[in-house]
XYZ file of N, CA and C in Angstrom:
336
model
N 0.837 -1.186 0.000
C 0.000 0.000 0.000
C 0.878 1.246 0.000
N 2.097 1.161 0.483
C 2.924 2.609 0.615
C 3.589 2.753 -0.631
N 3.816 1.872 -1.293
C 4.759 1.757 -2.532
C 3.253 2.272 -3.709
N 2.427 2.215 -3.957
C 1.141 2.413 -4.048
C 0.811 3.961 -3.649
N 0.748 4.246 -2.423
C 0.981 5.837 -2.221
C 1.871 6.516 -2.489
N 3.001 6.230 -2.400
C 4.357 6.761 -3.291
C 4.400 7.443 -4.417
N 3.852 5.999 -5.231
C 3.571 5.960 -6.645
C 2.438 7.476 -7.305
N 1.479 7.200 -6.244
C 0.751 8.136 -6.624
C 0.722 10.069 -6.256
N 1.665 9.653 -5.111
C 2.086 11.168 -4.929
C 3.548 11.601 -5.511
N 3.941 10.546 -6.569
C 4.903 11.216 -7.439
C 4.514 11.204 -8.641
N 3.037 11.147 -9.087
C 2.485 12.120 -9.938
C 2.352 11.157 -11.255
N 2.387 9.519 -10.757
C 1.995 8.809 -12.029
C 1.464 7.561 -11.405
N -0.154 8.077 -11.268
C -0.940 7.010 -10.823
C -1.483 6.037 -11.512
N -1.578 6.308 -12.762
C -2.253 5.668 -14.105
C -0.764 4.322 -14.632
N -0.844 3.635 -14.235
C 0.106 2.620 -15.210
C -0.228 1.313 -14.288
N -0.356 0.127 -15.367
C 0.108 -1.423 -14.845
C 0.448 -1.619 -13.593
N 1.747 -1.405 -13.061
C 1.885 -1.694 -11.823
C 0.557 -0.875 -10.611
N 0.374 0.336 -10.474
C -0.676 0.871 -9.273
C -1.891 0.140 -10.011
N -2.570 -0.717 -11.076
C -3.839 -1.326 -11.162
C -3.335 -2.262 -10.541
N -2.251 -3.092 -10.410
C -2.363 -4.689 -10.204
C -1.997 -4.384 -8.594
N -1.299 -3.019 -8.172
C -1.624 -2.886 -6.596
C -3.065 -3.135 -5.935
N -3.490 -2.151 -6.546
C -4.807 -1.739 -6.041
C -6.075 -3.093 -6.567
N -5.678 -3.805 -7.139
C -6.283 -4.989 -7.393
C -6.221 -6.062 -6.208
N -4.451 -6.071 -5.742
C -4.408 -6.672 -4.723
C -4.624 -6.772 -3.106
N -4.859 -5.281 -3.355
C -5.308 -4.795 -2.139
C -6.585 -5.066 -2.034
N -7.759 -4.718 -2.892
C -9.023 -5.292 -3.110
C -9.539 -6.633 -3.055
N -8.560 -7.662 -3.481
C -8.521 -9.384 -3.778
C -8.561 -9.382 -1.818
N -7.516 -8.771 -1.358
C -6.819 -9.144 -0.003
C -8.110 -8.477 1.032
N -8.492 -7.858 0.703
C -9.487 -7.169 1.739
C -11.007 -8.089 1.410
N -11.018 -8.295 0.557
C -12.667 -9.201 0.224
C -12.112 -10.516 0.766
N -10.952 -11.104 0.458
C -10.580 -12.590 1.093
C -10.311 -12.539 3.307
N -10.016 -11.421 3.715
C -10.276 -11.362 4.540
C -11.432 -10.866 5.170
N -12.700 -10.280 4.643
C -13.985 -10.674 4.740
C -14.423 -12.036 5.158
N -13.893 -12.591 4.107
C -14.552 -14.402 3.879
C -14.164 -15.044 4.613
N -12.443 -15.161 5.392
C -11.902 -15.188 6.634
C -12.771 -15.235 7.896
N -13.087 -13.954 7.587
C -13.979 -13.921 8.937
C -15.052 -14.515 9.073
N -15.971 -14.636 8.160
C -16.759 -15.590 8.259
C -16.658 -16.923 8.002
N -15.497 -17.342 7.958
C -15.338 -18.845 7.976
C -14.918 -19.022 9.540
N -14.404 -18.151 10.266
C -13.833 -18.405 11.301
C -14.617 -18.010 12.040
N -16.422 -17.218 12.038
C -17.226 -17.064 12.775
C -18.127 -18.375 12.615
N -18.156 -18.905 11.544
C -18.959 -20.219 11.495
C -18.460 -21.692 12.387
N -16.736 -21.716 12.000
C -16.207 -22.733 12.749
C -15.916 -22.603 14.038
N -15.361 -21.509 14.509
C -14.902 -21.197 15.978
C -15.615 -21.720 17.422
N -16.827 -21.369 16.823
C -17.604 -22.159 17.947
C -17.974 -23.824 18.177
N -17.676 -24.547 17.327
C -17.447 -25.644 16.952
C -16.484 -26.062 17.199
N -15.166 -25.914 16.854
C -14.078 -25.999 17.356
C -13.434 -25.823 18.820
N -13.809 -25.024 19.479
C -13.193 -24.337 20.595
C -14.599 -25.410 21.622
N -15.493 -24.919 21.614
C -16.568 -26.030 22.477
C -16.832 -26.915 22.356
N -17.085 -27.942 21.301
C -16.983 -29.407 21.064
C -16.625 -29.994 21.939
N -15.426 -30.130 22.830
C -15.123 -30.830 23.792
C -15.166 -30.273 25.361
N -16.002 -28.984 25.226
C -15.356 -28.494 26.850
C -15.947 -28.795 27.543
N -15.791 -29.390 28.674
C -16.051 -30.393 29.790
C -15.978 -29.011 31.314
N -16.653 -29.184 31.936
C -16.498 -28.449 33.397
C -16.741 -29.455 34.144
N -16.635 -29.095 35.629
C -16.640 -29.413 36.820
C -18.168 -29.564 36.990
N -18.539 -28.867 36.093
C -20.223 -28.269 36.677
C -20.748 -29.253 35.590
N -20.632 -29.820 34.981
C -21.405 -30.838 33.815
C -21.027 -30.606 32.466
N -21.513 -30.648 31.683
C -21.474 -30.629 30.085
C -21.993 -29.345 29.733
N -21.436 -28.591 28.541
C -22.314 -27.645 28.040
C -23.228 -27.954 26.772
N -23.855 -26.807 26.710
C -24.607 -27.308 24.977
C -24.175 -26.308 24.362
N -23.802 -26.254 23.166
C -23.269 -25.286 21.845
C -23.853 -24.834 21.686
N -24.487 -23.778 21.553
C -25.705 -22.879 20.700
C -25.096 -21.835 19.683
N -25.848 -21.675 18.688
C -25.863 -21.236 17.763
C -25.319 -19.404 17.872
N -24.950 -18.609 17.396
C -24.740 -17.376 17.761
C -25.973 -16.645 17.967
N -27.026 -17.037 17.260
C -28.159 -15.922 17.513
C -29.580 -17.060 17.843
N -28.749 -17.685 18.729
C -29.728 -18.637 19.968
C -30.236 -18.112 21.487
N -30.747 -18.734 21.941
C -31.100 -17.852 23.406
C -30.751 -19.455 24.451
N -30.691 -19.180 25.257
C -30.712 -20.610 26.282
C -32.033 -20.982 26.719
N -31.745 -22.444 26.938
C -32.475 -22.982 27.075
C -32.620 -23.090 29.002
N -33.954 -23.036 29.404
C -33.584 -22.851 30.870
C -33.468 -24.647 31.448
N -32.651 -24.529 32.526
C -32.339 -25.650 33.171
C -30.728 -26.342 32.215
N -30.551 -25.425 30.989
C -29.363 -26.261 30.745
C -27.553 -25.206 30.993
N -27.493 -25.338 30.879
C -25.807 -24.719 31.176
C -25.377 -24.416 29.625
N -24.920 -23.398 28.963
C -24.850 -23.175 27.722
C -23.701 -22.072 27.369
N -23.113 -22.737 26.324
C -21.528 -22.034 25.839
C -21.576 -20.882 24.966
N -21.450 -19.730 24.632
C -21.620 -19.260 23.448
C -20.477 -18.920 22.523
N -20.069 -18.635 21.507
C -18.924 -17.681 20.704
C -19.173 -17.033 19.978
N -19.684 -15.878 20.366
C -20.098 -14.577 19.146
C -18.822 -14.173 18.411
N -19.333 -14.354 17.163
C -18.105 -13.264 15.870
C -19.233 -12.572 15.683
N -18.376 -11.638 14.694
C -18.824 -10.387 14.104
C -18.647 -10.637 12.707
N -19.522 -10.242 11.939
C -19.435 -10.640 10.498
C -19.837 -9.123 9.840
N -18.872 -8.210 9.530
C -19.107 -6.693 8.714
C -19.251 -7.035 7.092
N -19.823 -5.737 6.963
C -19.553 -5.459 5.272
C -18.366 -4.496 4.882
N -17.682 -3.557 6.432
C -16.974 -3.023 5.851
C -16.060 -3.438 4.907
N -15.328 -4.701 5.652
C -14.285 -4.734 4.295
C -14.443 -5.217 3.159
N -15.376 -6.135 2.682
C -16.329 -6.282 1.335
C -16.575 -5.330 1.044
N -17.481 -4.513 1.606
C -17.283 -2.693 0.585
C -16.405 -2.247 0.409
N -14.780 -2.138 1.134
C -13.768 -1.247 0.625
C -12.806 -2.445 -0.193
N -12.865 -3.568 -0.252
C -12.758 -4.489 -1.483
C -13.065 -4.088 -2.814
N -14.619 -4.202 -2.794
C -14.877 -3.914 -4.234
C -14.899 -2.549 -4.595
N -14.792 -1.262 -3.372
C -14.222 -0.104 -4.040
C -12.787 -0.335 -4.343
N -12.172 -0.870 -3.409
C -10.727 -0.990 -4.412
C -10.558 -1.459 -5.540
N -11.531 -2.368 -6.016
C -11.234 -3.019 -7.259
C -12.049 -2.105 -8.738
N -13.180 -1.538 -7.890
C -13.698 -0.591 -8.825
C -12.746 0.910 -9.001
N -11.569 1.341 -7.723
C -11.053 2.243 -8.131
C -9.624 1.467 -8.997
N -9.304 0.314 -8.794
C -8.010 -0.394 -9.989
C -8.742 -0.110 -11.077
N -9.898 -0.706 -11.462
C -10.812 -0.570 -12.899
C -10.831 0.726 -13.653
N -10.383 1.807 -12.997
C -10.782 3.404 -13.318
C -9.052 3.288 -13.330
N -8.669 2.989 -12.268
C -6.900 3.558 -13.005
C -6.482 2.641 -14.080
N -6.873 1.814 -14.269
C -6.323 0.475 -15.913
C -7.270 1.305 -16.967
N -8.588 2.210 -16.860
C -8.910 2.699 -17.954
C -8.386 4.305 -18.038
N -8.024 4.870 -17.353
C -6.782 5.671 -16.868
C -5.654 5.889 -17.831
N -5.194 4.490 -16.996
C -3.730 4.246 -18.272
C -4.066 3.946 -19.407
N -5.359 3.385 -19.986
C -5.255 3.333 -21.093
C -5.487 4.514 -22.135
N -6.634 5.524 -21.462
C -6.555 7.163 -22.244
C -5.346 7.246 -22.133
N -4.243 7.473 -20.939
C -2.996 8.265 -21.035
C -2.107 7.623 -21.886
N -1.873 6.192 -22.463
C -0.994 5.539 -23.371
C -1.493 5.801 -24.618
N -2.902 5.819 -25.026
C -3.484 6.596 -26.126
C -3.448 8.245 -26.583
N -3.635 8.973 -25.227
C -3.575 10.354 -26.035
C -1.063 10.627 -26.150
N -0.698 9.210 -25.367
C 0.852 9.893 -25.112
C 1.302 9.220 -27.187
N 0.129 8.174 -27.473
C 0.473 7.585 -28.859
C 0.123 9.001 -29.604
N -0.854 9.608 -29.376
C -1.565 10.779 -30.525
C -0.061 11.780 -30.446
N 0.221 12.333 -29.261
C 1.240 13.254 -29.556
C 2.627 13.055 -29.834
């Protein structure tokens, strides 16, 4: 990302390399979206499956479960945003605008 800001505050934002940045920055921010919700789906599964107390057994419940009365019950809330899925596909919609970018500026640099 700094090599990326660099780039663009020395006054040549439009070329190949800052699209395939800003592409990857976009790829990397939507895949850690999906991250998170793979690791809000499994976590609680994983981590409670076996936990045993002193006090008896628990039951797993679901994240947006309520307890059941008379039983003893585990929870693991994640958080599942859209922020970074939205600043994903703005990154990839602002790579899309600098690759058509470079392509006016390699066209009008062919005209002159």
């Amino acid at each position: 990302i700094l090599k990326l800001v660099d780039q663009i505050g020395a006054g040549n934002p439009f070329n190949a390399i800052a699209v395939r940045r800003l592409r990857s920055v976009g790829w990397g921010l939507i895949a850690l979206n999906l991250y998170s919700l793979v690791r809000t789906i499994a976590l609680p599964q994983v981590l409670l499956s076996n936990l045993q107390t002193t006090a008896g057994d628990f039951r797993v419940l679901p994240m947006i479960s309520g307890s059941v009365s008379g039983l003893r019950s585990a929870r693991v809330d994640g958080q599942f945003g859209f922020g970074l899925l939205v600043a994903g596909a703005l990154a990839l919609l602002l790579a899309e605008a600098f690759r058509v970018g470079t392509a006016i500026r390699e066209d009008n640099e062919s005209i002159l």
